[in-house]
Every structure is written in structure tokens, then in C-alpha cells.
DNA sequence: TTGTACGCGTTATCAA
DNA sequence: TTGATAACGCGTACAA
């Protein structure tokens, strides 16, 4: 149709245009733009003027075609699919979890100084995984940060096989040669155990996370180990799904089977919050009757009443480090895998 | 250095390679890849085989250089900066809010069918805005979905001026010719008002959101209008920042000034949750002594005790629609701005 | 239906 | 220090 229909269809200025205006060659303009030295200051100035007057902005595609850099990194949320539930509800569940928000926040902290943006990818089903993988193989992102929920998540392996620079949040299940950041989950659980024991709790139960999640298993095992050292080798526990509702259901079951319990350790704050709610529903006082300890020190820990004693996981710092590691791998490839393990910390509040 | 140091540095296959293997021209391979008809089935087959054997994957940069399409859309969180607080803490605040998670979830719903991924951008300060803007101008994303917190956010205007296809979550403050999705916030507030009035509450207070947020203002005004129609023209209100902690502070203040209040309307669920906590701290029963109504129907509404009566904002649907509109604008440009207003719905739970 | 050939906007190499 | 010029990998008129 007529050009008139697209008023501002003005092909945006190219290097060529700037060069013409400045009266130099494309190459020189490119050098100025990319801050390469060896350019006459006077020429630099006139080029800058030309850039301003033409409103020139480099074309990202052309640039990455030749540099082989996309200037973007993927943040892959690699899940297990939404076990039969409504698909969108499952997604909302994942993205609404404070954990996800903290990861995003930390990633920004790590990426911002480099002017890189994260592209979000959800790999929660085979097709979605393929889609994400092909997107990465196309070079639309230079590397991937992966936070996966299931221990048997195939994504890390697939990325590695595809040669995509990758860093994981959480150690890989199989011993893959891949960089990662993680928390010393067992240590964290031990802190909780020692604390509950020191508080004189002797009938303690655990609300564990999904056994398919490595961090969940580590927390459970670490807790049980520590309690065993305190002379309490057999502890009841119920499994839940890291949600508050799941925590409520688990607490309800445990309360039926062990009405005399006096301490609860939950593998994350959301479930701990659910536990507190159920305990109070049953007329039990927290912490007088039952002490509750959570895990993560997320916003959920301070949202309820009473605020939760919890094991702090510095998610933001970890995510920022994950981003930095990836950036580093990109900057000088060929280096071996790095892994950084963070130490948890007990935060005592009023629930214990 | 020596090539040997980079084992798998094998330049990935190009169209050219595939063509050679299949014994056809680049053009034909391209046609097969892009599903263009008029290709002999036999040739199609041999091309596919060649693609498989070479492990060919199209190069995104080269492709978008010629198609002028990035295949990515930006999700811009355009804030006001972190009013003096710690920068990362403010970010975590934003990303941890259930609202953000729901937006992300909905965006995925809208984008997934088209194989497009959202690249996340945080424009919470002048530099960040510039960075985001230039990223978009470089063509790294084909359009932007903007959820901005402040009414006087310059981002929509800047994007429009830059010619970036844009859709807003929430009407623009100034009457810009830009597409958007929004909620009929005043109607929602009216639902809450009518409900509280029907419940016989006559000493009602409001916890409003930041006046700089348009939705917050609309909810406050809508509530007051409706209450005025019920014969209660003057209602006390306190302003907070949409966080639970803010809600707690506001509730505390209101309680001091109006110890006899019997109803609270909060402009979002997080603040309502905070209000409930404070009310219970003061020995007041919800809903017997004080009825509380929230807004959003986010996960916070069902997290606490009692679960909140609230005005449902279908954030996921709205975000999905925002994505679809943007996709549509991209598909056929030159169309006027579309705006879709969603209707809120009262969800009665036990807090009122 | 297939192939040829050009252009997309940069960066980078090599002379000058 | 600067300027030609060759890639980079792909889509697509146009010709065959």
C-alpha cells in the first residue's frame, strides 16, 4: 500500500547514515560507538553530533549476528509440570511463591551492572522444554540460569548437551559438570534442630517438602540426623508441596496422629505459616504449646502472627552470584565449573 | 590459541550446510524450514533429513536481521525507584508481591501459544529507564508490556515516542493513545462498599494505596462515592504502600483515632491481611467486631485467618489479554489503540 | 517448483 | 589514524 499509511515508517538511521552525516566511513563511526581508542578527538566529536542528530541506535540483530552475542541471558524456571492441576493455576503458584520473586530480584542485582536483561522461560512440560531449548540454541540468549524444582529435571543435562553455558540454582541431581550456587541445606536443618532441642522440645514433627526436590530431601535428612544426635532418632514427618495450603493439610494430619507434639520444623516458611494457622485453629498457642521453625526467611516469615523463627537462605545473594558466575563463564569460556555454597543462618523470632 | 583448546567449537550448521547435504539450494531449505508451501514433498523429506543429520538450528540474529522481528517481548516493571530504601530490598518487595507473579503467569498464558518469551526489564530509575529504552530501540524486543506503579510514570510516553508497540496494564495517567487492559476499579470498590453496608457496618474506615497509583485513587474514590450514596459521606482513611507492613501501620493509626470502627476496606489483600493481624493483636474479632474486605483476590486472601472477603481482580486473565493485544498490534500495525476493561467481582469469605 | 542474487546493519581485517 | 571490504546467516523478489 501507500507509504503514506505508515507515517513514521522512517527506516531508522543506520551506521551508514551517521557516517554520511559526519563525513567519515562506517568503520570510524563503529569505532566511536564501541569506544575503541585511536580515533581523532575532533572526529569523535563530530560523530557524536551526527549520532545525536540522526537519532541513531545500533541494530541489535546485526550486531549480534557478527559478535555472536545476544546480550541477553535466560532465567529458566524448570518445573515438573502441573501435576494434573489447572495449568495456569500451577504457574501462578510458582511465580507467586516469594522464592521466585527473590530469585528475580537477585538476578537483576547481578545483571544490571552489565546492562543485560533476563528473558524468562518456563520449562514445565516437554514441549515447553523443547521450545526453550531451541530458543537458546538459536542464540537468542547467551546462557541460562536454571532454577529447577525436580531433582530429576532433565533440563540441566539438555542444556549442557546443547553447549549452552549454564548455571544452576541448587546442585544438580546427577553429578553434572555444571556451575551452581546452593545452600548448605543440611546445615540449615541442623540449626533448626539444635534450636528446637535447646528450647526443650522433645516431641517434634517435620513438614517436609516434595521428596523429588533435592533441597527438600536434604533439609529433612539434615534435620533427622541432628535430632538423632540429640537422642531422637525417630521423628514423624509429613510431606507437602511447599505451599501454605499443603502445609496446613500436613499439619492437620500430624496433629491427628500426634496430638501431643510440641515442636514443628517445616521445610519452608509458607508451609510453616500454614502450620501455625492450623495449630491456632486447634486452640494451640505458638510458641507456648508448640514451637514452629520455618526455612528461607522469606516475606512469609514476617507476614503472620507470630513472626516465624526460620533458617535464612540468602536467595537474593545466591541469585546474584548465579548471574555473576554465568557472566564470568561467558567472559572467559573454557573454565571449569564453579560452585558456591552459601551458609544458612538461624533467625530467631517469636514462633519458637 | 590452538583450536584444540576449544573442542566442540564446531561452527554450528548453517542453511548452506544443510543445502549442501540435501543437494538443493539455500532458498529451498529456507522454504522448508519456514513451512512455505510449493515444495516438492520428496525434497521436503530429504531436507528434513539433512536438517536432522546436521543438527541445524536457525540463527536467531540473522533471521531477525532480515525479518526485523526479535521474537521476544518486553515485560517492563516500571516503578518509581525505591524511595530511599535499600535498592534490592525494594526490588524484592516488588517481585515478591503476588500481583507480579500473577502478571507473569498470565503473560505466559498469552505468549506461549506463539512461542514468544518475555524479557524482564525493571525501569525503576532514570538510568534503568534509559537502558531499557535503548534495549528496545535496538530492536531486541518487538514490543513492550508495561506495568507501572506510579501514575506519573514517564515510561509509557517514552515508549510511545520511541515508536515501540506498547500495551499497558492499567490505564495511562495522561490520555495517551496507547492500548491497555485495566480493571473497573471504581466498580470494585463499590462492591466492597455495598457489601460492608449490607453487613450493617456503619463505622467504616479505608486503608488506601499510594495516591500516586491511579488504581489506588480509583478504589478510594469509588469506595467513598458508594458510601456517600449510603449516607456516609465522610470516611476516615489512611494511606499505605500496598504492603502488609504498611497495612499494619495504617490499621494501627486508624485504630487509635477511631477505636469504635466496625469495618475496614483495604485497597489490596496484602494490606487487608496486615489489618486483620493488627485487629486481632488488639483483641478484636474479625468479622464479629470488625469486618474486613480486601482487594485483588490474591493468594494473600486465603493465606491468613480468617480468609478474606475481597474484590477479585482477574490479574492472570488481564495479563494474558495484554499479551494478546500486543501480539495483535504486532501482527497488524497501524490499528488504533485497544483497551479492555475487566469487571471485578466480590468474593465473600469469612472476614466480613 | 526451484535456484540466483541481493540486502539486512554490524564488526573486523587489512591496507593505506 | 582511517577507509575499503569481506564476512555474519538468513529471507525473498525475481528469474528460470
PDB file of N, CA and C in Angstrom, chain B residues 72 105 145 306 345:
ATOM      1  N   UNK B  72      10.787 -11.623  20.644  1.00  0.00           N
ATOM      2  CA  UNK B  72      10.723 -11.506  22.095  1.00  0.00           C
ATOM      3  C   UNK B  72       9.945 -10.241  22.432  1.00  0.00           C
ATOM      4  N   UNK B 105       2.513 -14.960  35.246  1.00  0.00           N
ATOM      5  CA  UNK B 105       1.786 -16.169  34.883  1.00  0.00           C
ATOM      6  C   UNK B 105       0.842 -15.913  33.710  1.00  0.00           C
ATOM      7  N   UNK B 145       5.177  -4.709  27.219  1.00  0.00           N
ATOM      8  CA  UNK B 145       4.034  -4.724  28.119  1.00  0.00           C
ATOM      9  C   UNK B 145       4.494  -4.003  29.375  1.00  0.00           C
ATOM     10  N   UNK B 306      -9.070 -14.931  59.464  1.00  0.00           N
ATOM     11  CA  UNK B 306      -9.858 -15.747  58.545  1.00  0.00           C
ATOM     12  C   UNK B 306      -9.547 -15.389  57.105  1.00  0.00           C
ATOM     13  N   UNK B 345     -15.328  -8.566  40.798  1.00  0.00           N
ATOM     14  CA  UNK B 345     -16.344  -9.477  41.298  1.00  0.00           C
ATOM     15  C   UNK B 345     -16.112  -9.625  42.796  1.00  0.00           C
TER      16      UNK B 345
END
